[in-house]
CSV table of C-alpha atoms in Angstrom, one decimal:
chain,number,residue,atom,x,y,z
A,989,UNK,CA,19.8,4.9,-15.2
A,990,UNK,CA,18.3,8.6,-16.5
A,991,UNK,CA,15.0,7.6,-14.4
A,992,UNK,CA,16.8,6.0,-11.5
A,993,UNK,CA,18.6,9.3,-10.9
A,994,UNK,CA,15.5,11.4,-11.4
A,995,UNK,CA,13.6,9.3,-8.6
A,996,UNK,CA,16.3,10.4,-6.3
A,997,UNK,CA,16.6,14.0,-7.1
A,998,UNK,CA,15.6,17.3,-5.8
A,999,UNK,CA,15.3,20.5,-8.0
A,1000,UNK,CA,14.1,24.1,-7.9
A,1001,UNK,CA,10.7,24.0,-8.8
A,1002,UNK,CA,9.3,26.4,-11.7
A,1003,UNK,CA,6.6,29.0,-11.0
A,1004,UNK,CA,3.8,26.5,-12.2
A,1005,UNK,CA,5.3,23.0,-11.1
A,1006,UNK,CA,5.6,21.6,-7.5
A,1007,UNK,CA,8.1,18.9,-6.7
A,1008,UNK,CA,7.3,17.0,-3.7
A,1009,UNK,CA,9.8,15.1,-1.7
A,1010,UNK,CA,9.2,14.7,2.1
A,1011,UNK,CA,6.8,13.6,4.3
A,1012,UNK,CA,5.2,15.8,6.9
A,1013,UNK,CA,5.3,15.0,10.6
A,1014,UNK,CA,2.0,13.6,12.0
A,1015,UNK,CA,0.9,14.8,15.5
A,1016,UNK,CA,-2.0,12.3,15.7
A,1017,UNK,CA,0.0,8.9,15.5
A,1018,UNK,CA,-1.6,6.9,18.3
A,1019,UNK,CA,0.4,5.2,20.9
A,1020,UNK,CA,-0.4,1.5,21.9
A,1021,UNK,CA,2.0,-1.8,22.1
A,1022,UNK,CA,2.1,-4.9,20.3
A,1023,UNK,CA,0.6,-6.8,23.4
A,1024,UNK,CA,-2.6,-4.6,22.9
A,1025,UNK,CA,-2.7,-5.3,19.4
A,1026,UNK,CA,-2.3,-9.1,19.9
A,1027,UNK,CA,-4.8,-9.6,22.9
A,1028,UNK,CA,-7.3,-7.3,21.0
A,1029,UNK,CA,-10.6,-9.3,20.1
A,1030,UNK,CA,-11.6,-9.3,16.3
A,1031,UNK,CA,-14.4,-11.1,15.1
A,1032,UNK,CA,-15.2,-12.3,11.7
A,1033,UNK,CA,-17.7,-9.5,11.3
A,1034,UNK,CA,-14.8,-7.0,11.9
A,1035,UNK,CA,-13.0,-8.3,8.4
A,1036,UNK,CA,-13.5,-5.9,5.2
A,1037,UNK,CA,-16.7,-6.7,3.3
A,1038,UNK,CA,-17.6,-5.1,0.0
A,1039,UNK,CA,-21.1,-3.6,0.0
A,1040,UNK,CA,-21.6,-3.9,-3.7
A,1041,UNK,CA,-22.2,-7.0,-6.3
A,1042,UNK,CA,-18.5,-7.4,-6.6
A,1043,UNK,CA,-16.7,-10.0,-4.5
A,1044,UNK,CA,-13.8,-8.8,-2.4
A,1045,UNK,CA,-10.8,-11.0,-1.7
A,1046,UNK,CA,-9.3,-8.5,0.9
A,1047,UNK,CA,-7.8,-10.3,3.7
A,1048,UNK,CA,-7.1,-7.6,6.3
A,1049,UNK,CA,-9.7,-6.2,8.6
A,1050,UNK,CA,-11.4,-2.6,8.5
A,1051,UNK,CA,-11.8,-1.5,12.1
A,1052,UNK,CA,-10.4,1.2,14.2
A,1053,UNK,CA,-7.2,-0.9,15.3
A,1054,UNK,CA,-6.6,-1.2,11.3
A,1055,UNK,CA,-7.0,2.8,11.0
A,1056,UNK,CA,-4.3,3.2,13.6
A,1057,UNK,CA,-2.1,0.5,12.0
A,1058,UNK,CA,-2.5,1.8,8.6
A,1059,UNK,CA,-1.6,5.4,9.4
A,1060,UNK,CA,1.7,4.4,11.2
A,1061,UNK,CA,2.6,1.8,8.6
A,1062,UNK,CA,2.0,4.5,6.2
A,1063,UNK,CA,4.5,7.0,7.8
A,1064,UNK,CA,7.2,4.3,8.3
A,1065,UNK,CA,7.3,3.1,4.8
A,1066,UNK,CA,7.2,6.7,3.3
A,1067,UNK,CA,10.3,7.2,5.4
A,1068,UNK,CA,12.2,4.0,5.3
A,1069,UNK,CA,11.5,2.9,1.9
A,1070,UNK,CA,10.5,5.8,-0.2
A,1071,UNK,CA,13.4,8.2,1.4
A,1072,UNK,CA,10.8,10.5,3.2
A,1073,UNK,CA,9.0,11.0,-0.2
A,1074,UNK,CA,5.2,10.7,-0.8
A,1075,UNK,CA,6.1,10.8,-4.2
A,1076,UNK,CA,9.1,8.8,-5.3
A,1077,UNK,CA,8.5,8.9,-9.1
A,1078,UNK,CA,10.2,11.5,-11.2
A,1079,UNK,CA,6.6,13.1,-11.6
A,1080,UNK,CA,6.3,17.0,-11.5
A,1081,UNK,CA,2.8,18.3,-10.9
A,1082,UNK,CA,1.2,21.6,-12.2
A,1083,UNK,CA,-1.8,23.8,-10.8
A,1084,UNK,CA,-4.7,22.1,-12.1
A,1085,UNK,CA,-3.6,18.8,-12.1
A,1086,UNK,CA,-5.5,15.7,-10.7
A,1087,UNK,CA,-4.1,12.9,-8.4
A,1088,UNK,CA,-5.6,9.7,-7.9
A,1089,UNK,CA,-4.9,7.3,-5.1
A,1090,UNK,CA,-6.6,3.7,-5.5
A,1091,UNK,CA,-7.1,1.6,-2.4
A,1092,UNK,CA,-6.7,4.8,-0.4
A,1093,UNK,CA,-7.9,3.1,2.9
A,1094,UNK,CA,-7.5,5.8,5.6
A,1095,UNK,CA,-6.7,8.4,3.0
A,1096,UNK,CA,-3.5,9.3,4.9
A,1097,UNK,CA,-1.2,9.6,1.9
A,1098,UNK,CA,-3.6,11.5,0.1
A,1099,UNK,CA,-4.2,14.1,3.0
A,1100,UNK,CA,-0.5,14.2,3.7
A,1101,UNK,CA,0.3,15.2,0.2
A,1102,UNK,CA,-2.6,17.4,-0.1
A,1103,UNK,CA,-1.2,19.6,2.7
A,1104,UNK,CA,2.0,20.3,1.1
A,1105,UNK,CA,0.6,21.5,-2.3
A,1106,UNK,CA,-1.7,24.5,-3.6
A,1107,UNK,CA,-5.4,24.0,-3.2
A,1108,UNK,CA,-5.5,24.3,-7.3
A,1109,UNK,CA,-4.3,20.5,-7.5
A,1110,UNK,CA,-7.2,18.2,-6.6
A,1111,UNK,CA,-6.9,14.7,-5.2
A,1112,UNK,CA,-9.2,11.8,-5.4
A,1113,UNK,CA,-9.3,8.7,-3.1
A,1114,UNK,CA,-11.2,5.5,-4.1
A,1115,UNK,CA,-11.5,2.3,-2.1
A,1116,UNK,CA,-14.0,-0.5,-2.5
A,1117,UNK,CA,-15.6,0.3,0.9
A,1118,UNK,CA,-15.7,3.6,2.9
A,1119,UNK,CA,-15.3,2.4,6.7
A,1120,UNK,CA,-11.8,3.4,6.4
A,1121,UNK,CA,-12.2,6.8,5.0
A,1122,UNK,CA,-11.5,9.9,7.2
A,1123,UNK,CA,-14.2,11.4,8.9
A,1124,UNK,CA,-12.6,14.8,9.7
A,1125,UNK,CA,-15.2,17.5,8.6
A,1126,UNK,CA,-12.5,20.0,8.2
A,1127,UNK,CA,-11.0,18.1,5.2
A,1128,UNK,CA,-9.8,20.7,2.4
A,1129,UNK,CA,-12.4,21.1,-0.7
A,1130,UNK,CA,-9.8,19.9,-2.9
A,1131,UNK,CA,-10.1,16.4,-1.4
A,1132,UNK,CA,-12.9,14.0,-2.7
A,1133,UNK,CA,-13.4,10.2,-1.6
A,1134,UNK,CA,-15.4,7.8,-3.5
A,1135,UNK,CA,-16.4,4.1,-3.4
A,1136,UNK,CA,-15.1,2.4,-6.5
A,1137,UNK,CA,-13.0,-0.5,-7.5
A,1138,UNK,CA,-9.6,0.0,-9.4
A,1139,UNK,CA,-10.9,-2.6,-11.7
A,1140,UNK,CA,-13.8,-0.6,-12.9
A,1141,UNK,CA,-13.4,3.1,-12.8
A,1142,UNK,CA,-15.8,5.5,-14.2
A,1143,UNK,CA,-15.5,6.1,-18.0
A,1144,UNK,CA,-15.5,9.9,-17.6
A,1145,UNK,CA,-12.2,9.6,-15.9
A,1146,UNK,CA,-10.2,8.4,-19.0
A,1147,UNK,CA,-7.2,10.6,-19.2
A,1148,UNK,CA,-8.0,12.6,-16.2
A,1149,UNK,CA,-5.2,12.3,-13.5
A,1150,UNK,CA,-1.5,13.2,-13.7
A,1151,UNK,CA,-0.2,10.8,-10.9
A,1152,UNK,CA,-1.8,7.7,-9.7
A,1153,UNK,CA,-0.6,6.2,-6.3
A,1154,UNK,CA,-1.6,2.8,-4.8
A,1155,UNK,CA,-0.1,1.0,-2.0
A,1156,UNK,CA,0.0,-2.6,-0.6
A,1157,UNK,CA,-2.9,-4.0,-2.8
A,1158,UNK,CA,-1.3,-7.5,-2.6
A,1159,UNK,CA,-3.9,-8.5,-0.2
A,1160,UNK,CA,-7.0,-7.1,-2.2
A,1161,UNK,CA,-6.4,-8.2,-6.0
A,1162,UNK,CA,-6.5,-11.5,-7.7
A,1163,UNK,CA,-4.1,-12.0,-10.6
A,1164,UNK,CA,-6.9,-11.3,-13.2
A,1165,UNK,CA,-7.9,-8.1,-11.3
A,1166,UNK,CA,-4.3,-6.9,-11.2
A,1167,UNK,CA,-4.2,-7.1,-15.1
A,1168,UNK,CA,-7.6,-5.1,-15.1
A,1169,UNK,CA,-6.4,-2.8,-12.4
A,1170,UNK,CA,-3.2,-1.6,-14.5
A,1171,UNK,CA,-5.4,-1.2,-17.7
A,1172,UNK,CA,-7.7,0.9,-16.0
A,1173,UNK,CA,-4.9,2.8,-14.3
A,1174,UNK,CA,-3.3,3.5,-17.7
A,1175,UNK,CA,-6.8,4.5,-18.9
A,1176,UNK,CA,-7.1,7.3,-16.4
A,1177,UNK,CA,-3.8,8.7,-16.3
A,1178,UNK,CA,-3.1,11.6,-18.6
A,1179,UNK,CA,-0.2,10.9,-21.4
A,1180,UNK,CA,3.2,11.3,-19.9
A,1181,UNK,CA,1.4,10.7,-16.3
A,1182,UNK,CA,2.9,8.5,-13.8
A,1183,UNK,CA,1.7,5.4,-11.7
A,1184,UNK,CA,3.5,4.4,-8.4
A,1185,UNK,CA,2.8,1.4,-6.3
A,1186,UNK,CA,4.6,0.1,-3.2
A,1187,UNK,CA,4.2,-3.8,-2.4
A,1188,UNK,CA,6.3,-6.4,0.0
A,1189,UNK,CA,8.5,-9.2,-1.4
A,1190,UNK,CA,6.9,-11.9,0.4
A,1191,UNK,CA,9.8,-14.8,0.6
A,1192,UNK,CA,9.0,-18.1,-0.8
A,1193,UNK,CA,11.3,-19.5,2.3
A,1194,UNK,CA,12.6,-17.6,5.1
A,1195,UNK,CA,15.6,-19.6,6.3
A,1196,UNK,CA,15.0,-18.1,9.9
A,1197,UNK,CA,13.5,-20.9,11.6
A,1198,UNK,CA,10.6,-23.3,11.7
A,1199,UNK,CA,8.1,-21.1,13.3
A,1200,UNK,CA,8.7,-18.3,11.0
A,1201,UNK,CA,8.6,-20.6,8.1
A,1202,UNK,CA,5.2,-22.0,9.5
A,1203,UNK,CA,3.8,-18.3,9.7
A,1204,UNK,CA,4.9,-17.5,6.2
A,1205,UNK,CA,3.5,-20.8,5.1
A,1206,UNK,CA,0.0,-20.0,6.6
A,1207,UNK,CA,0.4,-16.5,4.8
A,1208,UNK,CA,1.1,-18.0,1.4
A,1209,UNK,CA,-1.7,-20.3,1.8
A,1210,UNK,CA,-4.3,-17.6,2.9
A,1211,UNK,CA,-3.3,-15.5,-0.2
A,1212,UNK,CA,-3.5,-18.7,-2.6
A,1213,UNK,CA,-6.8,-19.8,-1.3
A,1214,UNK,CA,-8.2,-16.2,-2.0
A,1215,UNK,CA,-6.5,-16.2,-5.4
A,1216,UNK,CA,-3.9,-13.8,-4.3
A,1217,UNK,CA,-0.3,-13.3,-5.4
A,1218,UNK,CA,2.5,-13.5,-3.1
A,1219,UNK,CA,5.1,-12.6,-5.8
A,1220,UNK,CA,3.3,-9.4,-6.7
A,1221,UNK,CA,6.7,-7.3,-7.1
A,1222,UNK,CA,8.1,-9.4,-10.3
A,1223,UNK,CA,4.7,-9.7,-11.5
A,1224,UNK,CA,4.2,-6.0,-11.6
A,1225,UNK,CA,7.5,-5.5,-13.5
A,1226,UNK,CA,6.2,-8.0,-16.0
A,1227,UNK,CA,2.9,-6.8,-16.7
A,1228,UNK,CA,3.4,-2.9,-16.5
A,1229,UNK,CA,5.2,-3.0,-19.8
A,1230,UNK,CA,2.7,-5.3,-21.3
A,1231,UNK,CA,0.0,-2.9,-20.2
A,1232,UNK,CA,1.5,0.0,-22.2
A,1233,UNK,CA,3.6,1.7,-19.6
A,1234,UNK,CA,7.2,2.8,-20.2
A,1235,UNK,CA,10.1,3.9,-17.9
A,1236,UNK,CA,9.4,1.0,-15.4
A,1237,UNK,CA,11.6,1.3,-12.6
A,1238,UNK,CA,12.2,-0.4,-9.0
A,1239,UNK,CA,13.4,0.5,-6.0
A,1240,UNK,CA,13.7,-2.1,-3.2
A,1241,UNK,CA,14.7,-1.8,0.3
A,1242,UNK,CA,15.6,-4.7,2.8
A,1243,UNK,CA,14.7,-3.7,6.5
A,1244,UNK,CA,15.6,-5.7,9.5
A,1245,UNK,CA,13.0,-7.3,11.8
A,1246,UNK,CA,15.6,-8.0,14.6
A,1247,UNK,CA,15.2,-6.8,18.0
A,1248,UNK,CA,13.3,-3.5,18.3
A,1249,UNK,CA,16.0,-0.8,19.1
A,1250,UNK,CA,15.5,0.6,22.9
A,1251,UNK,CA,13.2,3.8,22.8
A,1252,UNK,CA,11.9,3.2,19.4
A,1253,UNK,CA,8.0,3.2,19.3
A,1254,UNK,CA,7.4,2.0,15.8
A,1255,UNK,CA,9.9,0.2,13.4
A,1256,UNK,CA,9.8,-2.7,10.9
A,1257,UNK,CA,9.6,-5.3,13.6
A,1258,UNK,CA,6.5,-3.6,14.9
A,1259,UNK,CA,5.0,-3.4,11.6
A,1260,UNK,CA,5.6,-7.0,10.9
A,1261,UNK,CA,4.2,-8.2,14.1
A,1262,UNK,CA,0.8,-5.8,13.5
A,1263,UNK,CA,0.5,-7.3,10.2
A,1264,UNK,CA,0.3,-10.8,11.2
A,1265,UNK,CA,-2.0,-10.0,14.1
A,1266,UNK,CA,-4.2,-8.3,11.6
A,1267,UNK,CA,-4.3,-11.5,9.6
A,1268,UNK,CA,-5.2,-13.7,12.7
A,1269,UNK,CA,-8.9,-13.9,11.5
A,1270,UNK,CA,-7.9,-15.0,8.0
A,1271,UNK,CA,-5.3,-17.2,9.1
A,1272,UNK,CA,-7.7,-19.2,11.4
A,1273,UNK,CA,-10.1,-19.5,8.8
A,1274,UNK,CA,-7.4,-21.2,6.8
A,1275,UNK,CA,-7.6,-24.1,9.6
A,1276,UNK,CA,-4.0,-24.3,9.5
A,1277,UNK,CA,-4.0,-22.8,12.8
A,1278,UNK,CA,-6.8,-24.4,15.1
A,1279,UNK,CA,-7.2,-21.7,17.8
A,1280,UNK,CA,-6.3,-18.4,18.7
A,1281,UNK,CA,-4.2,-20.0,21.6
A,1282,UNK,CA,-2.2,-21.5,19.0
A,1283,UNK,CA,-1.7,-18.6,16.8
A,1284,UNK,CA,-0.4,-16.5,19.7
A,1285,UNK,CA,2.0,-19.3,20.7
A,1286,UNK,CA,3.2,-19.5,17.0
A,1287,UNK,CA,3.6,-15.5,17.2
A,1288,UNK,CA,5.6,-15.8,20.5
A,1289,UNK,CA,7.8,-18.3,18.8
A,1290,UNK,CA,8.3,-16.7,15.6
A,1291,UNK,CA,9.3,-13.3,17.4
A,1292,UNK,CA,11.8,-15.3,19.6
A,1293,UNK,CA,13.4,-16.7,16.5
A,1294,UNK,CA,13.5,-13.2,15.2
A,1295,UNK,CA,15.5,-12.1,18.4
A,1296,UNK,CA,17.9,-14.7,18.0
A,1297,UNK,CA,18.6,-13.7,14.1
A,1298,UNK,CA,20.4,-10.7,13.6
A,1299,UNK,CA,19.8,-11.2,9.8
A,1300,UNK,CA,16.1,-11.7,9.9
A,1301,UNK,CA,14.9,-8.9,7.1
A,1302,UNK,CA,12.2,-8.6,4.7
A,1303,UNK,CA,12.3,-6.1,1.7
A,1304,UNK,CA,9.9,-3.8,0.2
A,1305,UNK,CA,9.5,-2.3,-3.4
A,1306,UNK,CA,8.2,0.8,-4.7
A,1307,UNK,CA,7.4,0.6,-8.5
A,1308,UNK,CA,6.8,3.3,-10.8
A,1309,UNK,CA,6.0,3.6,-14.6
A,1310,UNK,CA,5.0,6.4,-17.0
A,1311,UNK,CA,2.1,6.3,-19.4
A,1312,UNK,CA,3.1,7.0,-23.0
A,1313,UNK,CA,3.1,10.8,-24.1
A,1314,UNK,CA,0.7,12.2,-27.0
A,1315,UNK,CA,-1.4,8.9,-26.5
A,1316,UNK,CA,-5.3,9.6,-26.7
A,1317,UNK,CA,-7.8,7.1,-25.6
A,1318,UNK,CA,-11.5,7.8,-27.0
A,1319,UNK,CA,-14.2,7.9,-24.8
A,1320,UNK,CA,-17.2,5.6,-25.9
A,1321,UNK,CA,-20.4,7.2,-25.7
């Protein structure tokens, strides 16, 4: 209960500590409709490819539309799942601390947090490819981006970072890669440092209607054929303590995907629509959907079921855990 309470608390920071709670407003949020997304052409070449010897299992695209989707999604999930907090865990950062984000994508979480703190705190974002990285030449000097996999971090990063953030890698890591990723995360955290991740709870069955169940069946198949996990939240809750983490906590929020309220530009229903649209090339590759026309008809039928089902909702979980204090990991020369 102590750490559950701490995860929601505000306190007055000491002179050398900063407590982060609120997500800033973003003036650059793009404006485009679900129909524009639905009819936008994506080719297999737009799917993420890893330009290293390692094989990527990532099932989402890496194009300009994905950048827009990810930025809006980040802001929405921060507000609705994390209560507006970029850091949900009870972590206190001090001047000189270092923060890592794995699977950083567009870097929006990292850049947003860096804009709220003194430049004496440094930020590192990593991803397996660089196409989504921000191209702003005016990025602060305390932010760096590198092409790395969370499953194989540099040895010199051992015990470097006070806080590690990660979001939505359910579509990027296999079961064995998750184990390695958590081991690497534990290694690069300072003793007492915190790890925070946010993932969806993908239902095993939906009970909404046949079209919704069909779409989620295809999603689960797409994850399975790529060796990915659809039940990542309970897997993380079991695996984190085995990796050595303590004070493992989970905060889950259920969000409606019923009819979009009038006048709203982006909500959970929009997020879910765009998520499935972004998955279209991968879903077509499973051959469970024969054509783009069949996919779009399935989308329309699924959304109609959502319109007619006030109870339609899915949940998201933010999970956080702490590395043990006074633990030193030797660096092999």
